[in-house]
mmCIF file of C-alpha atoms in Angstrom:
data_model
loop_
_atom_site.group_PDB
_atom_site.id
_atom_site.type_symbol
_atom_site.label_atom_id
_atom_site.label_comp_id
_atom_site.label_asym_id
_atom_site.label_seq_id
_atom_site.Cartn_x
_atom_site.Cartn_y
_atom_site.Cartn_z
ATOM 1 C CA THR A 1 -186.357 65.063 112.128
ATOM 2 C CA PRO A 2 -184.035 63.111 109.761
ATOM 3 C CA SER A 3 -180.683 62.540 110.855
ATOM 4 C CA SER A 4 -178.790 64.027 108.031
ATOM 5 C CA GLY A 5 -175.046 63.343 107.515
ATOM 6 C CA GLU A 6 -175.554 59.747 109.026
ATOM 7 C CA VAL A 7 -174.566 58.242 105.735
ATOM 8 C CA GLN A 8 -172.698 60.051 103.114
ATOM 9 C CA LEU A 9 -173.242 59.671 99.454
ATOM 10 C CA THR A 10 -169.675 59.906 98.047
ATOM 11 C CA GLU A 11 -167.742 58.490 95.232
ATOM 12 C CA GLU A 12 -165.396 56.623 97.744
ATOM 13 C CA ALA A 13 -168.562 55.042 99.606
ATOM 14 C CA VAL A 14 -170.014 53.676 96.208
ATOM 15 C CA ARG A 15 -166.673 52.445 95.262
ATOM 16 C CA ARG A 16 -166.573 50.624 98.471
ATOM 17 C CA TYR A 17 -169.702 48.979 98.047
ATOM 18 C CA LEU A 18 -169.434 47.804 94.461
ATOM 19 C CA THR A 19 -165.904 46.350 95.254
ATOM 20 C CA ARG A 20 -167.378 44.246 97.936
ATOM 21 C CA LYS A 21 -170.263 42.661 95.814
ATOM 22 C CA PRO A 22 -172.093 43.366 92.646
ATOM 23 C CA MET A 23 -175.245 45.635 92.926
ATOM 24 C CA THR A 24 -178.302 46.771 91.225
ATOM 25 C CA THR A 25 -179.262 50.428 91.048
ATOM 26 C CA LYS A 26 -181.918 49.464 93.554
ATOM 27 C CA ASP A 27 -179.366 47.971 96.040
ATOM 28 C CA LEU A 28 -177.340 51.096 95.713
ATOM 29 C CA LEU A 29 -180.288 53.305 96.564
ATOM 30 C CA LYS A 30 -180.938 51.119 99.600
ATOM 31 C CA LYS A 31 -177.596 51.790 100.859
ATOM 32 C CA PHE A 32 -178.116 55.664 100.424
ATOM 33 C CA GLN A 33 -181.694 56.063 101.455
ATOM 34 C CA THR A 34 -182.788 59.757 101.484
ATOM 35 C CA LYS A 35 -183.525 59.585 105.239
ATOM 36 C CA ARG A 36 -180.221 58.488 106.133
ATOM 37 C CA THR A 37 -178.282 60.996 103.817
ATOM 38 C CA GLY A 38 -180.572 64.026 104.193
ATOM 39 C CA LEU A 39 -180.523 64.356 100.426
ATOM 40 C CA SER A 40 -183.558 64.648 98.124
ATOM 41 C CA SER A 41 -184.654 62.027 95.856
ATOM 42 C CA ASP A 42 -183.639 64.076 92.749
ATOM 43 C CA ALA A 43 -180.280 64.894 94.477
ATOM 44 C CA THR A 44 -179.660 61.312 95.099
ATOM 45 C CA VAL A 45 -180.357 60.008 91.689
ATOM 46 C CA ASN A 46 -178.280 62.800 90.033
ATOM 47 C CA VAL A 47 -175.291 62.386 92.458
ATOM 48 C CA LEU A 48 -175.414 58.497 92.068
ATOM 49 C CA ALA A 49 -175.521 58.790 88.305
ATOM 50 C CA GLN A 50 -172.569 61.008 88.210
ATOM 51 C CA ILE A 51 -170.646 58.935 90.302
ATOM 52 C CA LEU A 52 -171.489 55.591 88.407
ATOM 53 C CA LYS A 53 -170.444 57.257 85.214
ATOM 54 C CA ARG A 54 -167.309 58.318 86.621
ATOM 55 C CA LEU A 55 -166.559 55.018 88.293
ATOM 56 C CA ASN A 56 -167.614 53.132 85.282
ATOM 57 C CA PRO A 57 -167.872 49.850 86.895
ATOM 58 C CA GLU A 58 -168.474 46.440 85.076
ATOM 59 C CA ARG A 59 -171.951 45.373 84.138
ATOM 60 C CA LYS A 60 -173.032 41.931 84.917
ATOM 61 C CA VAL A 61 -176.362 40.283 84.368
ATOM 62 C CA ILE A 62 -177.037 38.193 87.652
ATOM 63 C CA GLY A 63 -180.461 36.397 87.745
ATOM 64 C CA ASP A 64 -181.930 38.673 84.893
ATOM 65 C CA LYS A 65 -180.840 41.830 86.604
ATOM 66 C CA MET A 66 -178.205 44.317 85.855
ATOM 67 C CA HIS A 67 -175.595 44.525 88.623
ATOM 68 C CA PHE A 68 -172.508 47.012 88.745
ATOM 69 C CA SER A 69 -169.397 45.727 89.982
ATOM 70 C CA LEU A 70 -165.757 47.051 90.658
ATOM 71 C CA LYS A 71 -162.456 45.295 91.003
ATOM 72 C CA GLU A 72 -160.276 46.233 93.905
ATOM 73 C CA SER B 1 -197.603 49.696 92.877
ATOM 74 C CA SER B 2 -194.505 51.299 92.645
ATOM 75 C CA SER B 3 -192.672 52.476 95.784
ATOM 76 C CA GLU B 4 -190.475 55.429 96.118
ATOM 77 C CA ALA B 5 -187.639 53.372 95.830
ATOM 78 C CA ASP B 6 -188.795 51.867 92.432
ATOM 79 C CA GLU B 7 -189.283 55.337 91.180
ATOM 80 C CA MET B 8 -185.927 56.325 92.176
ATOM 81 C CA ALA B 9 -184.353 53.232 90.593
ATOM 82 C CA ALA B 10 -186.106 54.069 87.245
ATOM 83 C CA ALA B 11 -184.883 57.663 87.398
ATOM 84 C CA LEU B 12 -181.464 56.529 87.878
ATOM 85 C CA GLU B 13 -181.625 53.865 85.209
ATOM 86 C CA ALA B 14 -183.125 56.537 82.791
ATOM 87 C CA GLU B 15 -180.262 58.761 83.806
ATOM 88 C CA LEU B 16 -177.584 56.042 83.034
ATOM 89 C CA ASN B 17 -179.428 54.749 79.863
ATOM 90 C CA ASP B 18 -176.757 55.295 77.374
ATOM 91 C CA PHE B 19 -174.315 54.214 79.860
ATOM 92 C CA MET B 20 -175.921 50.869 80.638
#
């Protein structure tokens, strides 16, 4: 059985990761894997999209890939 | 071959399209 609730997909958690270092969408999705949050793939994508729109992080291209980044 | 992670990243980027 998946251990849901082990990791929570919240605005605060996303903010903390992006403040620490720039991340791609894939990096973020890796932090909030469905098997760790208990969310469905669709819910993960929707919630993460809403959080990113709200946080409005800086966009940086690093090594050809778009990264999101937040200042403290 | 695209993994589930790739599909989710693509979906997320599509969702953020006008934003990115």
